[in-house]
Amino acid sequence: MPTLVNPMDSFKSFEPALKRGELKVERGRIDPSLIIHADEPQGKVRITYARMDGNSVVGIAIITPAEFENGLPVFQIGYAVPQHLRKRGIAKKLVQAAIDEFTSGVKRGGVVHFYIEAMVGVKNIGSQKVAAHVIGGEPRETKDHNSGEAILQYIKEIGQGTNQSPK
């Protein structure tokens, strides 16, 4: 049976590909300490935001399009920080910076009202804390479509003067 998608898998391949020069990246416009890489694996848009410390990647946040909610587009965010760097606030700062960069970018493209969501495994307490802090709201327990595992959905409306979770 498939398991939950783990952003750490992407993290493990991102840094080596970056060091080999295989990734086209740009600096964040709002936060120039971020590097941003956009691609379309399997035809699905994926934007990776990476926080660097020198030449080392200390965390990534990945945003991909998801389903629609209340007629608005939903974008999922996943994030990963290596074990030895956790509990330092890196993920919280990175996720907020990625959402800010993403929001600014899609607004330039005309998308001003949407949802951002994080789908977090019920056993992943660290990621729950990050999602609760950055996205907020009361999470909804559901099941992952691919794996059937129990997950918590954190979702926040962005734009039109609202930052509320859908009802």
PDB file of N, CA, C and O in Angstrom, residues 77 79 91-92 95-96 99 116-120 124-139 152-156:
ATOM      1  N   ILE A  77       0.899  22.820   0.602  1.00  0.00           N
ATOM      2  CA  ILE A  77       2.300  23.065   0.952  1.00  0.00           C
ATOM      3  C   ILE A  77       2.796  21.895   1.796  1.00  0.00           C
ATOM      4  O   ILE A  77       2.107  21.427   2.698  1.00  0.00           O
ATOM      5  N   TYR A  79       6.647  20.498   3.598  1.00  0.00           N
ATOM      6  CA  TYR A  79       7.917  21.071   4.018  1.00  0.00           C
ATOM      7  C   TYR A  79       8.767  20.029   4.712  1.00  0.00           C
ATOM      8  O   TYR A  79       8.265  19.040   5.238  1.00  0.00           O
ATOM      9  N   ALA A  91      11.556  25.663  10.077  1.00  0.00           N
ATOM     10  CA  ALA A  91      10.382  25.307   9.269  1.00  0.00           C
ATOM     11  C   ALA A  91       9.316  26.388   9.339  1.00  0.00           C
ATOM     12  O   ALA A  91       8.735  26.752   8.308  1.00  0.00           O
ATOM     13  N   LYS A  92       9.039  26.913  10.510  1.00  0.00           N
ATOM     14  CA  LYS A  92       8.010  27.962  10.640  1.00  0.00           C
ATOM     15  C   LYS A  92       8.359  29.174   9.786  1.00  0.00           C
ATOM     16  O   LYS A  92       7.519  29.697   9.055  1.00  0.00           O
ATOM     17  N   VAL A  95       8.216  28.167   5.946  1.00  0.00           N
ATOM     18  CA  VAL A  95       6.849  27.997   5.433  1.00  0.00           C
ATOM     19  C   VAL A  95       6.183  29.360   5.276  1.00  0.00           C
ATOM     20  O   VAL A  95       5.549  29.631   4.255  1.00  0.00           O
ATOM     21  N   GLN A  96       6.344  30.245   6.256  1.00  0.00           N
ATOM     22  CA  GLN A  96       5.748  31.583   6.128  1.00  0.00           C
ATOM     23  C   GLN A  96       6.360  32.338   4.954  1.00  0.00           C
ATOM     24  O   GLN A  96       5.645  32.970   4.180  1.00  0.00           O
ATOM     25  N   ILE A  99       5.000  30.919   1.671  1.00  0.00           N
ATOM     26  CA  ILE A  99       3.614  31.361   1.424  1.00  0.00           C
ATOM     27  C   ILE A  99       3.602  32.820   0.981  1.00  0.00           C
ATOM     28  O   ILE A  99       2.880  33.185   0.049  1.00  0.00           O
ATOM     29  N   ILE A 116      -4.586  28.003   1.008  1.00  0.00           N
ATOM     30  CA  ILE A 116      -3.339  27.268   1.184  1.00  0.00           C
ATOM     31  C   ILE A 116      -3.621  26.199   2.227  1.00  0.00           C
ATOM     32  O   ILE A 116      -4.305  26.472   3.212  1.00  0.00           O
ATOM     33  N   GLU A 117      -3.154  24.977   1.971  1.00  0.00           N
ATOM     34  CA  GLU A 117      -3.410  23.903   2.934  1.00  0.00           C
ATOM     35  C   GLU A 117      -2.167  23.058   3.136  1.00  0.00           C
ATOM     36  O   GLU A 117      -1.324  22.934   2.263  1.00  0.00           O
ATOM     37  N   ALA A 118      -2.104  22.488   4.333  1.00  0.00           N
ATOM     38  CA  ALA A 118      -1.079  21.501   4.657  1.00  0.00           C
ATOM     39  C   ALA A 118      -1.813  20.248   5.098  1.00  0.00           C
ATOM     40  O   ALA A 118      -2.724  20.321   5.926  1.00  0.00           O
ATOM     41  N   MET A 119      -1.435  19.120   4.540  1.00  0.00           N
ATOM     42  CA  MET A 119      -1.984  17.820   4.919  1.00  0.00           C
ATOM     43  C   MET A 119      -0.880  17.112   5.696  1.00  0.00           C
ATOM     44  O   MET A 119       0.165  16.785   5.142  1.00  0.00           O
ATOM     45  N   VAL A 120      -1.121  16.896   6.990  1.00  0.00           N
ATOM     46  CA  VAL A 120      -0.082  16.418   7.893  1.00  0.00           C
ATOM     47  C   VAL A 120      -0.512  15.105   8.545  1.00  0.00           C
ATOM     48  O   VAL A 120      -1.642  14.999   9.028  1.00  0.00           O
ATOM     49  N   ASN A 124       2.714  13.026  12.982  1.00  0.00           N
ATOM     50  CA  ASN A 124       3.800  13.967  12.729  1.00  0.00           C
ATOM     51  C   ASN A 124       3.571  15.245  13.548  1.00  0.00           C
ATOM     52  O   ASN A 124       3.121  16.268  13.037  1.00  0.00           O
ATOM     53  N   ILE A 125       3.899  15.180  14.815  1.00  0.00           N
ATOM     54  CA  ILE A 125       3.637  16.274  15.751  1.00  0.00           C
ATOM     55  C   ILE A 125       4.403  17.538  15.360  1.00  0.00           C
ATOM     56  O   ILE A 125       3.862  18.645  15.424  1.00  0.00           O
ATOM     57  N   GLY A 126       5.651  17.399  14.939  1.00  0.00           N
ATOM     58  CA  GLY A 126       6.443  18.562  14.552  1.00  0.00           C
ATOM     59  C   GLY A 126       5.806  19.337  13.412  1.00  0.00           C
ATOM     60  O   GLY A 126       5.685  20.570  13.468  1.00  0.00           O
ATOM     61  N   SER A 127       5.375  18.631  12.369  1.00  0.00           N
ATOM     62  CA  SER A 127       4.734  19.305  11.232  1.00  0.00           C
ATOM     63  C   SER A 127       3.379  19.881  11.608  1.00  0.00           C
ATOM     64  O   SER A 127       2.962  20.908  11.075  1.00  0.00           O
ATOM     65  N   GLN A 128       2.691  19.231  12.546  1.00  0.00           N
ATOM     66  CA  GLN A 128       1.429  19.785  13.027  1.00  0.00           C
ATOM     67  C   GLN A 128       1.671  21.135  13.697  1.00  0.00           C
ATOM     68  O   GLN A 128       0.897  22.078  13.504  1.00  0.00           O
ATOM     69  N   LYS A 129       2.730  21.231  14.483  1.00  0.00           N
ATOM     70  CA  LYS A 129       3.039  22.493  15.161  1.00  0.00           C
ATOM     71  C   LYS A 129       3.341  23.596  14.157  1.00  0.00           C
ATOM     72  O   LYS A 129       2.916  24.737  14.326  1.00  0.00           O
ATOM     73  N   VAL A 130       4.073  23.259  13.108  1.00  0.00           N
ATOM     74  CA  VAL A 130       4.378  24.244  12.068  1.00  0.00           C
ATOM     75  C   VAL A 130       3.088  24.695  11.383  1.00  0.00           C
ATOM     76  O   VAL A 130       2.842  25.900  11.240  1.00  0.00           O
ATOM     77  N   ALA A 131       2.260  23.750  10.971  1.00  0.00           N
ATOM     78  CA  ALA A 131       1.000  24.088  10.286  1.00  0.00           C
ATOM     79  C   ALA A 131       0.080  24.902  11.183  1.00  0.00           C
ATOM     80  O   ALA A 131      -0.535  25.876  10.739  1.00  0.00           O
ATOM     81  N   ALA A 132      -0.023  24.525  12.444  1.00  0.00           N
ATOM     82  CA  ALA A 132      -0.878  25.262  13.380  1.00  0.00           C
ATOM     83  C   ALA A 132      -0.383  26.695  13.544  1.00  0.00           C
ATOM     84  O   ALA A 132      -1.180  27.640  13.593  1.00  0.00           O
ATOM     85  N   HIS A 133       0.923  26.871  13.604  1.00  0.00           N
ATOM     86  CA  HIS A 133       1.501  28.203  13.799  1.00  0.00           C
ATOM     87  C   HIS A 133       1.338  29.078  12.557  1.00  0.00           C
ATOM     88  O   HIS A 133       0.955  30.245  12.653  1.00  0.00           O
ATOM     89  N   VAL A 134       1.635  28.531  11.381  1.00  0.00           N
ATOM     90  CA  VAL A 134       1.660  29.343  10.163  1.00  0.00           C
ATOM     91  C   VAL A 134       0.290  29.419   9.495  1.00  0.00           C
ATOM     92  O   VAL A 134      -0.147  30.493   9.082  1.00  0.00           O
ATOM     93  N   ILE A 135      -0.395  28.294   9.391  1.00  0.00           N
ATOM     94  CA  ILE A 135      -1.689  28.271   8.705  1.00  0.00           C
ATOM     95  C   ILE A 135      -2.817  28.511   9.695  1.00  0.00           C
ATOM     96  O   ILE A 135      -3.767  29.229   9.411  1.00  0.00           O
ATOM     97  N   GLY A 136      -2.712  27.902  10.864  1.00  0.00           N
ATOM     98  CA  GLY A 136      -3.695  28.128  11.917  1.00  0.00           C
ATOM     99  C   GLY A 136      -5.000  27.404  11.672  1.00  0.00           C
ATOM    100  O   GLY A 136      -5.117  26.543  10.808  1.00  0.00           O
ATOM    101  N   GLY A 137      -5.985  27.787  12.438  1.00  0.00           N
ATOM    102  CA  GLY A 137      -7.305  27.171  12.328  1.00  0.00           C
ATOM    103  C   GLY A 137      -7.364  25.825  13.010  1.00  0.00           C
ATOM    104  O   GLY A 137      -6.345  25.284  13.461  1.00  0.00           O
ATOM    105  N   GLU A 138      -8.544  25.312  13.104  1.00  0.00           N
ATOM    106  CA  GLU A 138      -8.758  23.989  13.688  1.00  0.00           C
ATOM    107  C   GLU A 138      -8.594  22.949  12.590  1.00  0.00           C
ATOM    108  O   GLU A 138      -9.315  22.982  11.592  1.00  0.00           O
ATOM    109  N   PRO A 139      -7.643  22.022  12.726  1.00  0.00           N
ATOM    110  CA  PRO A 139      -7.455  21.034  11.658  1.00  0.00           C
ATOM    111  C   PRO A 139      -8.641  20.078  11.573  1.00  0.00           C
ATOM    112  O   PRO A 139      -9.315  19.808  12.563  1.00  0.00           O
ATOM    113  N   LEU A 152      -4.308  15.253   9.075  1.00  0.00           N
ATOM    114  CA  LEU A 152      -4.976  16.475   9.512  1.00  0.00           C
ATOM    115  C   LEU A 152      -4.832  17.505   8.402  1.00  0.00           C
ATOM    116  O   LEU A 152      -3.729  17.716   7.878  1.00  0.00           O
ATOM    117  N   GLN A 153      -5.943  18.146   8.054  1.00  0.00           N
ATOM    118  CA  GLN A 153      -5.940  19.189   7.029  1.00  0.00           C
ATOM    119  C   GLN A 153      -5.992  20.549   7.725  1.00  0.00           C
ATOM    120  O   GLN A 153      -6.940  20.855   8.442  1.00  0.00           O
ATOM    121  N   TYR A 154      -4.951  21.340   7.501  1.00  0.00           N
ATOM    122  CA  TYR A 154      -4.914  22.728   7.943  1.00  0.00           C
ATOM    123  C   TYR A 154      -5.134  23.563   6.688  1.00  0.00           C
ATOM    124  O   TYR A 154      -4.441  23.362   5.689  1.00  0.00           O
ATOM    125  N   ILE A 155      -6.083  24.481   6.716  1.00  0.00           N
ATOM    126  CA  ILE A 155      -6.377  25.257   5.516  1.00  0.00           C
ATOM    127  C   ILE A 155      -6.698  26.695   5.897  1.00  0.00           C
ATOM    128  O   ILE A 155      -7.322  26.953   6.926  1.00  0.00           O
ATOM    129  N   LYS A 156      -6.202  27.614   5.051  1.00  0.00           N
ATOM    130  CA  LYS A 156      -6.407  29.039   5.305  1.00  0.00           C
ATOM    131  C   LYS A 156      -6.737  29.729   3.988  1.00  0.00           C
ATOM    132  O   LYS A 156      -6.100  29.473   2.965  1.00  0.00           O
TER     133      LYS A 156
END
